[in-house]
Amino acid sequence: MARFSRIDNSALGRWWRSVDHVTLACVGILIGFGYILMLAASPAVAVRIGASRNMFIFKQVFFLTLAGCMTIAVSMLSRKGVIRLGFIGGAIAIAATAMTLVHGIEIKGARRWIALPMMSVQPSEFLKPCFAVMTAWLLAKRHEVRRFPGMLLALAGYAVILILLKSQPDIGMLTVVSAVFLAQLFVDGLNLILVAGGVGIMIAAGIAAFFLFPHVHSRVERFLHPDVGDHYQIDTALRAFGNGGLLGRGPGEGRVKDLLPDAHADFVFAVAGEEYGLLICLFIIAVFATIVIRALLRLLREDDPFLIMATAGLVTGFGLQAFVNMASTLHLIPTKGMTLPFISYGGSSALSISLAIGMVLALTRQRVGQSRLSRSLTETTRGTWKTAT
């Protein structure tokens, strides 16, 4: 406790006083649920594929521990540090995503992963946070430097990512990246007519994907026509929520994990619904909502264009990913293979989400509840008080 007192001027002490404790606690809660649900869901999946019963547990414990450490480490960065990390990480992620088209692992007709010793990596996962930071800096820089082609460079970067994700193909990731970019353009003050045009282009692209990509066509058809195609996973997931009821069947008492191939990944929310019930599911939703809403509310007191656009983009990607996973599990939207942040199994997902939330914490801790003027007055007051005492 003494280390985090107001007189502690160490890097750790300054970080602890300035970081958003509520968001940090929410991240800890989600990681805790990730541990619990992995213990519940993964052993049955591992046994079905002939692997060690604890294989997924050991891997995810490692990834979640690393994700927690990464969140804290990134949250200690300065504004310039976040920008450097965004550009360096973005360049590496783009190069690695391009590499998947040549040397990637093909799974279900898509090349999204690169094989590494003991694991595979999905580089496109890291595009989301890095792209949000890169785009925010480019858009903000054009307000500072006259004739700086920030908009053109941002559009060029988006076009490169669009081509790469379409080539894999990964339509879900492309949708999230597009939503992040559109949200940042809206925050930047883009004309509402142009925003509406962007939404129209996204709708047109979705219609085109429906006709061009068989897996997209199949998922939409199954969603629109419940009596057509294979609905095994969705029907089983919905039945799990019904079995769980308000309070759930109890830890370890669920049956959906024995039936669903992706119970530890895309459908982990169904495991939570069956074993812990509606109340815990609502609590998980509330934790996600708290992270997003708290970050957006803090932006109302900021006047730094980069900080506002970067944070808005980061939490848009985070919130949209959580919504897509839970909504598809509940059959509110067509199914999409997208993980539930910090809870679903997946090393690339856990690390990319920790990178995004670490950046949010780093940017919001620069001005904790204070404008530049009020912070300056506070520091002056403290200096006067120390001199007097």
Tab-separated table of C-alpha atoms in Angstrom:
chain	number	residue	atom	x	y	z
A	1	MET	CA	0.000	0.000	0.000
A	2	ALA	CA	2.858	2.363	0.798
A	3	ARG	CA	4.264	1.891	-2.671
A	4	PHE	CA	1.099	3.358	-4.202
A	5	SER	CA	0.731	6.345	-1.892
A	6	ARG	CA	0.625	9.848	-3.336
A	7	ILE	CA	4.219	10.512	-2.317
A	8	ASP	CA	5.449	7.513	-4.314
A	9	ASN	CA	6.954	8.970	-7.486
A	10	SER	CA	8.134	5.698	-9.017
A	11	ALA	CA	6.930	4.640	-12.467
A	12	LEU	CA	4.691	1.990	-10.914
A	13	GLY	CA	3.271	4.438	-8.420
A	14	ARG	CA	2.509	7.049	-11.078
A	15	TRP	CA	0.906	4.375	-13.241
A	16	TRP	CA	-1.293	3.111	-10.414
A	17	ARG	CA	-2.517	6.592	-9.530
A	18	SER	CA	-3.362	7.469	-13.132
A	19	VAL	CA	-4.722	4.219	-14.605
A	20	ASP	CA	-8.480	3.606	-14.793
A	21	HIS	CA	-9.012	1.127	-11.949
A	22	VAL	CA	-12.575	0.247	-12.988
A	23	THR	CA	-11.546	-0.781	-16.509
A	24	LEU	CA	-8.558	-2.650	-15.109
A	25	ALA	CA	-10.867	-4.521	-12.716
A	26	CYS	CA	-13.247	-5.357	-15.577
A	27	VAL	CA	-10.360	-6.841	-17.557
A	28	GLY	CA	-9.420	-8.935	-14.528
A	29	ILE	CA	-13.017	-10.161	-14.225
A	30	LEU	CA	-13.137	-11.195	-17.889
A	31	ILE	CA	-9.811	-13.035	-17.596
A	32	GLY	CA	-11.195	-14.765	-14.508
A	33	PHE	CA	-14.244	-15.916	-16.453
A	34	GLY	CA	-11.880	-17.056	-19.199
A	35	TYR	CA	-10.106	-19.349	-16.715
A	36	ILE	CA	-13.372	-20.700	-15.266
A	37	LEU	CA	-15.100	-21.362	-18.584
A	38	MET	CA	-11.993	-22.936	-20.084
A	39	LEU	CA	-11.896	-25.364	-17.160
A	40	ALA	CA	-15.549	-26.154	-17.856
A	41	ALA	CA	-15.621	-26.322	-21.657
A	42	SER	CA	-12.241	-27.461	-22.981
A	43	PRO	CA	-11.645	-30.964	-21.482
A	44	ALA	CA	-14.559	-32.539	-23.364
A	45	VAL	CA	-13.448	-30.891	-26.625
A	46	ALA	CA	-9.871	-32.131	-26.128
A	47	VAL	CA	-11.035	-35.693	-25.485
A	48	ARG	CA	-13.189	-35.657	-28.636
A	49	ILE	CA	-10.198	-34.820	-30.828
A	50	GLY	CA	-7.973	-37.370	-29.093
A	51	ALA	CA	-5.752	-34.853	-27.289
A	52	SER	CA	-4.747	-34.602	-23.656
A	53	ARG	CA	-7.697	-33.628	-21.469
A	54	ASN	CA	-5.899	-30.563	-20.133
A	55	MET	CA	-4.248	-29.435	-23.387
A	56	PHE	CA	-6.515	-26.438	-24.019
A	57	ILE	CA	-6.498	-25.497	-20.329
A	58	PHE	CA	-2.700	-25.299	-20.080
A	59	LYS	CA	-2.440	-23.342	-23.315
A	60	GLN	CA	-5.145	-20.854	-22.416
A	61	VAL	CA	-3.833	-20.332	-18.886
A	62	PHE	CA	-0.513	-19.395	-20.470
A	63	PHE	CA	-2.154	-17.096	-23.032
A	64	LEU	CA	-4.425	-15.384	-20.487
A	65	THR	CA	-1.538	-14.859	-18.071
A	66	LEU	CA	0.514	-13.379	-20.891
A	67	ALA	CA	-2.486	-11.262	-21.954
A	68	GLY	CA	-2.872	-9.833	-18.444
A	69	CYS	CA	0.822	-8.961	-18.284
A	70	MET	CA	0.685	-7.418	-21.757
A	71	THR	CA	-2.337	-5.295	-20.821
A	72	ILE	CA	-0.484	-3.843	-17.844
A	73	ALA	CA	2.779	-3.375	-19.759
A	74	VAL	CA	1.118	-1.574	-22.694
A	75	SER	CA	-0.979	0.562	-20.328
A	76	MET	CA	2.255	2.030	-18.948
A	77	LEU	CA	3.242	3.465	-22.334
A	78	SER	CA	3.165	7.164	-23.075
A	79	ARG	CA	1.147	8.677	-25.901
A	80	LYS	CA	4.208	8.532	-28.183
A	81	GLY	CA	4.853	4.967	-27.103
A	82	VAL	CA	1.358	3.921	-28.145
A	83	ILE	CA	1.819	5.574	-31.538
A	84	ARG	CA	5.164	3.842	-32.113
A	85	LEU	CA	3.705	0.498	-31.062
A	86	GLY	CA	0.728	1.011	-33.362
A	87	PHE	CA	2.856	1.709	-36.432
A	88	ILE	CA	5.490	-0.963	-35.761
A	89	GLY	CA	2.864	-3.550	-34.854
A	90	GLY	CA	0.724	-2.542	-37.832
A	91	ALA	CA	3.610	-2.939	-40.280
A	92	ILE	CA	4.450	-6.377	-38.884
A	93	ALA	CA	0.783	-7.455	-38.874
A	94	ILE	CA	0.261	-6.352	-42.488
A	95	ALA	CA	3.402	-8.171	-43.634
A	96	ALA	CA	2.458	-11.316	-41.702
A	97	THR	CA	-1.128	-11.208	-43.012
A	98	ALA	CA	0.231	-10.982	-46.559
A	99	MET	CA	2.477	-13.946	-45.767
A	100	THR	CA	-0.559	-16.099	-44.901
A	101	LEU	CA	-1.612	-15.922	-48.558
A	102	VAL	CA	1.613	-17.705	-49.532
A	103	HIS	CA	2.686	-19.776	-46.532
A	104	GLY	CA	-0.495	-19.807	-44.442
A	105	ILE	CA	-2.364	-22.801	-43.061
A	106	GLU	CA	-5.608	-23.478	-44.921
A	107	ILE	CA	-8.546	-24.314	-42.652
A	108	LYS	CA	-12.083	-24.616	-44.043
A	109	GLY	CA	-11.041	-22.903	-47.261
A	110	ALA	CA	-9.422	-19.861	-45.615
A	111	ARG	CA	-5.727	-18.998	-45.168
A	112	ARG	CA	-5.570	-16.929	-41.974
A	113	TRP	CA	-2.925	-18.618	-39.838
A	114	ILE	CA	0.854	-18.988	-39.799
A	115	ALA	CA	2.297	-22.140	-38.255
A	116	LEU	CA	4.830	-21.599	-35.475
A	117	PRO	CA	6.414	-24.154	-33.120
A	118	MET	CA	3.720	-25.433	-30.718
A	119	MET	CA	1.083	-22.985	-31.958
A	120	SER	CA	-0.434	-21.107	-34.888
A	121	VAL	CA	-0.863	-17.326	-35.119
A	122	GLN	CA	-3.585	-15.309	-36.845
A	123	PRO	CA	-1.809	-12.035	-37.775
A	124	SER	CA	-5.006	-10.275	-38.854
A	125	GLU	CA	-6.126	-10.223	-35.198
A	126	PHE	CA	-3.399	-7.660	-34.497
A	127	LEU	CA	-4.479	-5.471	-37.398
A	128	LYS	CA	-7.518	-4.204	-35.473
A	129	PRO	CA	-5.778	-2.334	-32.620
A	130	CYS	CA	-2.779	-1.251	-34.684
A	131	PHE	CA	-4.924	-0.001	-37.570
A	132	ALA	CA	-7.051	2.042	-35.135
A	133	VAL	CA	-3.949	3.799	-33.776
A	134	MET	CA	-2.368	4.332	-37.196
A	135	THR	CA	-5.541	5.773	-38.695
A	136	ALA	CA	-6.156	8.021	-35.680
A	137	TRP	CA	-2.642	9.484	-35.952
A	138	LEU	CA	-2.955	10.087	-39.706
A	139	LEU	CA	-6.362	11.741	-39.388
A	140	ALA	CA	-5.258	13.858	-36.417
A	141	LYS	CA	-2.004	14.917	-38.089
A	142	ARG	CA	-3.842	16.543	-40.983
A	143	HIS	CA	-5.432	18.944	-38.478
A	144	GLU	CA	-1.984	19.907	-37.182
A	145	VAL	CA	0.008	20.076	-40.418
A	146	ARG	CA	-1.453	21.938	-43.349
A	147	ARG	CA	-1.786	19.873	-46.548
A	148	PHE	CA	-0.730	16.678	-44.788
A	149	PRO	CA	-2.411	13.860	-46.801
A	150	GLY	CA	-3.681	12.060	-43.714
A	151	MET	CA	-7.023	11.076	-45.208
A	152	LEU	CA	-5.447	9.698	-48.378
A	153	LEU	CA	-2.866	7.705	-46.423
A	154	ALA	CA	-5.567	6.323	-44.122
A	155	LEU	CA	-7.680	5.304	-47.111
A	156	ALA	CA	-4.651	3.699	-48.755
A	157	GLY	CA	-3.912	1.696	-45.604
A	158	TYR	CA	-7.527	0.598	-45.387
A	159	ALA	CA	-7.469	-0.463	-49.067
A	160	VAL	CA	-4.381	-2.629	-48.474
A	161	ILE	CA	-6.023	-4.327	-45.477
A	162	LEU	CA	-9.268	-4.762	-47.433
A	163	ILE	CA	-7.440	-6.571	-50.243
A	164	LEU	CA	-5.534	-8.819	-47.817
A	165	LEU	CA	-8.583	-9.816	-45.742
A	166	LYS	CA	-10.714	-10.355	-48.842
A	167	SER	CA	-8.028	-12.618	-50.295
A	168	GLN	CA	-7.833	-14.885	-47.227
A	169	PRO	CA	-10.938	-14.565	-47.065
A	170	ASP	CA	-11.950	-13.207	-43.638
A	171	ILE	CA	-15.163	-11.240	-44.116
A	172	GLY	CA	-15.867	-10.999	-40.384
A	173	MET	CA	-12.516	-9.369	-39.632
A	174	LEU	CA	-12.956	-7.066	-42.610
A	175	THR	CA	-16.353	-5.997	-41.259
A	176	VAL	CA	-14.862	-5.141	-37.856
A	177	VAL	CA	-11.960	-3.181	-39.375
A	178	SER	CA	-14.391	-1.320	-41.646
A	179	ALA	CA	-16.622	-0.461	-38.682
A	180	VAL	CA	-13.607	0.842	-36.749
A	181	PHE	CA	-12.537	3.020	-39.680
A	182	LEU	CA	-16.050	4.362	-40.225
A	183	ALA	CA	-16.416	5.166	-36.515
A	184	GLN	CA	-13.148	7.107	-36.558
A	185	LEU	CA	-14.195	9.049	-39.649
A	186	PHE	CA	-17.474	9.912	-37.925
A	187	VAL	CA	-15.664	11.094	-34.785
A	188	ASP	CA	-13.284	13.088	-36.972
A	189	GLY	CA	-16.248	15.118	-38.200
A	190	LEU	CA	-16.894	13.538	-41.574
A	191	ASN	CA	-20.031	14.867	-43.241
A	192	LEU	CA	-23.073	12.775	-42.317
A	193	ILE	CA	-23.918	12.332	-45.979
A	194	LEU	CA	-20.498	10.772	-46.547
A	195	VAL	CA	-20.940	8.602	-43.444
A	196	ALA	CA	-24.271	7.410	-44.838
A	197	GLY	CA	-22.490	6.725	-48.117
A	198	GLY	CA	-19.902	4.657	-46.265
A	199	VAL	CA	-22.642	2.655	-44.556
A	200	GLY	CA	-24.243	2.131	-47.960
A	201	ILE	CA	-20.955	0.851	-49.368
A	202	MET	CA	-20.640	-1.587	-46.444
A	203	ILE	CA	-24.173	-2.860	-47.104
A	204	ALA	CA	-23.385	-3.254	-50.807
A	205	ALA	CA	-20.172	-5.089	-49.911
A	206	GLY	CA	-22.155	-7.393	-47.620
A	207	ILE	CA	-24.577	-8.193	-50.431
A	208	ALA	CA	-21.652	-8.847	-52.767
A	209	ALA	CA	-20.058	-11.161	-50.181
A	210	PHE	CA	-23.355	-13.047	-49.950
A	211	PHE	CA	-23.159	-13.902	-53.645
A	212	LEU	CA	-19.373	-14.262	-54.010
A	213	PHE	CA	-18.391	-16.324	-50.955
A	214	PRO	CA	-20.112	-19.709	-50.470
A	215	HIS	CA	-19.539	-19.814	-46.699
A	216	VAL	CA	-21.129	-16.367	-46.255
A	217	HIS	CA	-24.064	-17.404	-48.459
A	218	SER	CA	-24.533	-20.584	-46.444
A	219	ARG	CA	-24.520	-18.793	-43.067
A	220	VAL	CA	-26.988	-16.128	-44.156
A	221	GLU	CA	-29.298	-18.710	-45.721
A	222	ARG	CA	-29.289	-20.774	-42.536
A	223	PHE	CA	-30.054	-17.664	-40.506
A	224	LEU	CA	-32.917	-16.489	-42.741
A	225	HIS	CA	-34.368	-19.971	-43.294
A	226	PRO	CA	-34.181	-22.030	-40.082
A	227	ASP	CA	-35.604	-25.099	-41.849
A	228	VAL	CA	-32.743	-25.171	-44.395
A	229	GLY	CA	-29.254	-26.540	-43.789
A	230	ASP	CA	-27.413	-27.697	-40.693
A	231	HIS	CA	-28.423	-25.837	-37.507
A	232	TYR	CA	-26.887	-28.262	-35.052
A	233	GLN	CA	-24.549	-25.838	-33.246
A	234	ILE	CA	-27.083	-23.005	-33.001
A	235	ASP	CA	-29.919	-25.298	-31.895
A	236	THR	CA	-27.684	-26.915	-29.292
A	237	ALA	CA	-26.487	-23.527	-28.016
A	238	LEU	CA	-30.036	-22.194	-27.691
A	239	ARG	CA	-31.072	-25.364	-25.881
A	240	ALA	CA	-28.170	-24.822	-23.467
A	241	PHE	CA	-29.481	-21.372	-22.531
A	242	GLY	CA	-32.920	-22.903	-21.920
A	243	ASN	CA	-31.419	-25.624	-19.727
A	244	GLY	CA	-29.493	-23.075	-17.695
A	245	GLY	CA	-32.468	-20.904	-16.842
A	246	LEU	CA	-31.972	-18.071	-14.376
A	247	LEU	CA	-29.278	-19.528	-12.098
A	248	GLY	CA	-27.761	-22.297	-14.215
A	249	ARG	CA	-27.308	-26.011	-13.655
A	250	GLY	CA	-24.145	-25.491	-11.628
A	251	PRO	CA	-20.380	-25.625	-12.319
A	252	GLY	CA	-19.477	-28.720	-14.313
A	253	GLU	CA	-23.091	-29.791	-14.732
A	254	GLY	CA	-23.596	-28.506	-18.275
A	255	ARG	CA	-24.002	-30.848	-21.240
A	256	VAL	CA	-23.471	-28.479	-24.169
A	257	LYS	CA	-19.685	-28.806	-23.866
A	258	ASP	CA	-20.022	-32.524	-24.606
A	259	LEU	CA	-21.959	-31.839	-27.800
A	260	LEU	CA	-20.619	-28.651	-29.410
A	261	PRO	CA	-17.362	-28.874	-31.412
A	262	ASP	CA	-16.596	-25.195	-30.662
A	263	ALA	CA	-17.835	-25.102	-27.072
A	264	HIS	CA	-14.463	-23.759	-25.886
A	265	ALA	CA	-14.196	-21.116	-28.617
A	266	ASP	CA	-17.022	-19.534	-30.616
A	267	PHE	CA	-19.803	-20.962	-28.405
A	268	VAL	CA	-18.282	-20.559	-24.960
A	269	PHE	CA	-21.068	-18.112	-24.074
A	270	ALA	CA	-23.529	-21.027	-24.338
A	271	VAL	CA	-21.481	-22.939	-21.754
A	272	ALA	CA	-21.733	-19.943	-19.428
A	273	GLY	CA	-25.489	-19.783	-19.988
A	274	GLU	CA	-26.075	-23.449	-19.193
A	275	GLU	CA	-23.807	-23.807	-16.173
A	276	TYR	CA	-24.155	-20.351	-14.590
A	277	GLY	CA	-27.485	-19.082	-15.901
A	278	LEU	CA	-29.000	-15.876	-17.192
A	279	LEU	CA	-27.787	-13.684	-14.327
A	280	ILE	CA	-24.118	-14.463	-14.932
A	281	CYS	CA	-24.566	-13.955	-18.690
A	282	LEU	CA	-26.092	-10.539	-18.026
A	283	PHE	CA	-23.201	-9.765	-15.693
A	284	ILE	CA	-20.682	-10.666	-18.419
A	285	ILE	CA	-22.523	-8.399	-20.864
A	286	ALA	CA	-22.488	-5.613	-18.262
A	287	VAL	CA	-18.704	-5.967	-17.834
A	288	PHE	CA	-18.148	-5.596	-21.587
A	289	ALA	CA	-20.529	-2.641	-21.702
A	290	THR	CA	-18.752	-0.987	-18.754
A	291	ILE	CA	-15.389	-1.073	-20.543
A	292	VAL	CA	-16.836	0.428	-23.739
A	293	ILE	CA	-19.129	3.045	-22.184
A	294	ARG	CA	-16.574	4.145	-19.599
A	295	ALA	CA	-13.941	4.750	-22.284
A	296	LEU	CA	-16.382	6.692	-24.468
A	297	LEU	CA	-17.594	8.836	-21.566
A	298	ARG	CA	-14.038	9.752	-20.633
A	299	LEU	CA	-13.522	11.037	-24.167
A	300	LEU	CA	-16.135	13.738	-23.570
A	301	ARG	CA	-13.572	15.560	-21.397
A	302	GLU	CA	-10.739	15.296	-23.939
A	303	ASP	CA	-9.607	17.722	-26.632
A	304	ASP	CA	-6.782	15.716	-28.258
A	305	PRO	CA	-8.043	14.531	-31.700
A	306	PHE	CA	-5.636	11.584	-31.818
A	307	LEU	CA	-6.576	10.361	-28.356
A	308	ILE	CA	-10.298	10.649	-29.103
A	309	MET	CA	-10.157	8.860	-32.462
A	310	ALA	CA	-7.736	6.147	-31.319
A	311	THR	CA	-9.745	5.294	-28.206
A	312	ALA	CA	-13.044	5.395	-30.097
A	313	GLY	CA	-11.651	3.022	-32.721
A	314	LEU	CA	-10.160	0.634	-30.164
A	315	VAL	CA	-13.322	0.288	-28.081
A	316	THR	CA	-15.484	0.049	-31.225
A	317	GLY	CA	-13.499	-2.994	-32.336
A	318	PHE	CA	-13.561	-4.483	-28.835
A	319	GLY	CA	-17.282	-3.945	-28.293
A	320	LEU	CA	-18.261	-5.085	-31.786
A	321	GLN	CA	-16.293	-8.318	-31.442
A	322	ALA	CA	-18.002	-9.125	-28.129
A	323	PHE	CA	-21.423	-8.288	-29.601
A	324	VAL	CA	-20.900	-10.443	-32.711
A	325	ASN	CA	-19.874	-13.467	-30.647
A	326	MET	CA	-22.751	-13.262	-28.161
A	327	ALA	CA	-25.375	-12.280	-30.755
A	328	SER	CA	-24.426	-15.134	-33.098
A	329	THR	CA	-24.528	-17.604	-30.196
A	330	LEU	CA	-28.067	-16.401	-29.415
A	331	HIS	CA	-28.985	-16.590	-33.138
A	332	LEU	CA	-29.649	-12.844	-33.332
A	333	ILE	CA	-27.311	-12.556	-36.335
A	334	PRO	CA	-25.780	-15.109	-38.753
A	335	THR	CA	-23.073	-17.206	-37.150
A	336	LYS	CA	-19.523	-15.876	-37.407
A	337	GLY	CA	-16.354	-17.463	-36.128
A	338	MET	CA	-15.338	-14.622	-33.810
A	339	THR	CA	-14.033	-15.113	-30.289
A	340	LEU	CA	-15.460	-13.633	-27.097
A	341	PRO	CA	-12.693	-11.300	-25.824
A	342	PHE	CA	-10.591	-12.760	-22.975
A	343	ILE	CA	-13.047	-15.670	-22.567
A	344	SER	CA	-12.941	-17.824	-25.721
A	345	TYR	CA	-9.984	-20.068	-26.430
A	346	GLY	CA	-7.420	-18.511	-28.745
A	347	GLY	CA	-3.931	-17.162	-28.203
A	348	SER	CA	-3.946	-14.637	-31.051
A	349	SER	CA	-7.305	-13.269	-29.934
A	350	ALA	CA	-6.304	-12.969	-26.271
A	351	LEU	CA	-3.058	-11.171	-27.078
A	352	SER	CA	-4.585	-8.804	-29.650
A	353	ILE	CA	-7.415	-7.879	-27.279
A	354	SER	CA	-4.928	-7.281	-24.467
A	355	LEU	CA	-2.967	-5.023	-26.821
A	356	ALA	CA	-6.117	-3.027	-27.612
A	357	ILE	CA	-7.243	-2.629	-23.994
A	358	GLY	CA	-3.690	-1.820	-22.891
A	359	MET	CA	-3.656	0.987	-25.450
A	360	VAL	CA	-7.023	2.257	-24.182
A	361	LEU	CA	-5.734	2.298	-20.604
A	362	ALA	CA	-2.509	4.032	-21.677
A	363	LEU	CA	-4.354	6.754	-23.585
A	364	THR	CA	-7.051	7.400	-20.995
A	365	ARG	CA	-4.586	7.534	-18.103
A	366	GLN	CA	-2.921	10.564	-19.663
A	367	ARG	CA	-5.790	12.735	-18.434
A	368	VAL	CA	-7.681	10.979	-15.690
A	369	GLY	CA	-10.866	13.000	-15.327
A	370	GLN	CA	-9.093	16.283	-15.937
A	371	SER	CA	-8.813	18.706	-18.795
A	372	ARG	CA	-5.426	20.211	-19.573
A	373	LEU	CA	-6.329	23.389	-17.737
A	374	SER	CA	-7.645	21.698	-14.616
A	375	ARG	CA	-4.654	19.341	-14.526
A	376	SER	CA	-2.270	22.295	-14.797
A	377	LEU	CA	-4.082	24.091	-11.979
A	378	THR	CA	-3.952	20.972	-9.837
A	379	GLU	CA	-0.222	20.517	-10.380
A	380	THR	CA	0.371	24.210	-9.573
A	381	THR	CA	-1.675	23.906	-6.404
A	382	ARG	CA	0.227	20.819	-5.306
A	383	GLY	CA	3.552	22.556	-5.982
A	384	THR	CA	2.491	25.573	-3.914
A	385	TRP	CA	1.333	23.306	-1.087
A	386	LYS	CA	4.637	21.406	-1.045
A	387	THR	CA	6.599	24.683	-0.966
A	388	ALA	CA	4.484	25.975	1.904
A	389	THR	CA	4.902	22.817	3.906
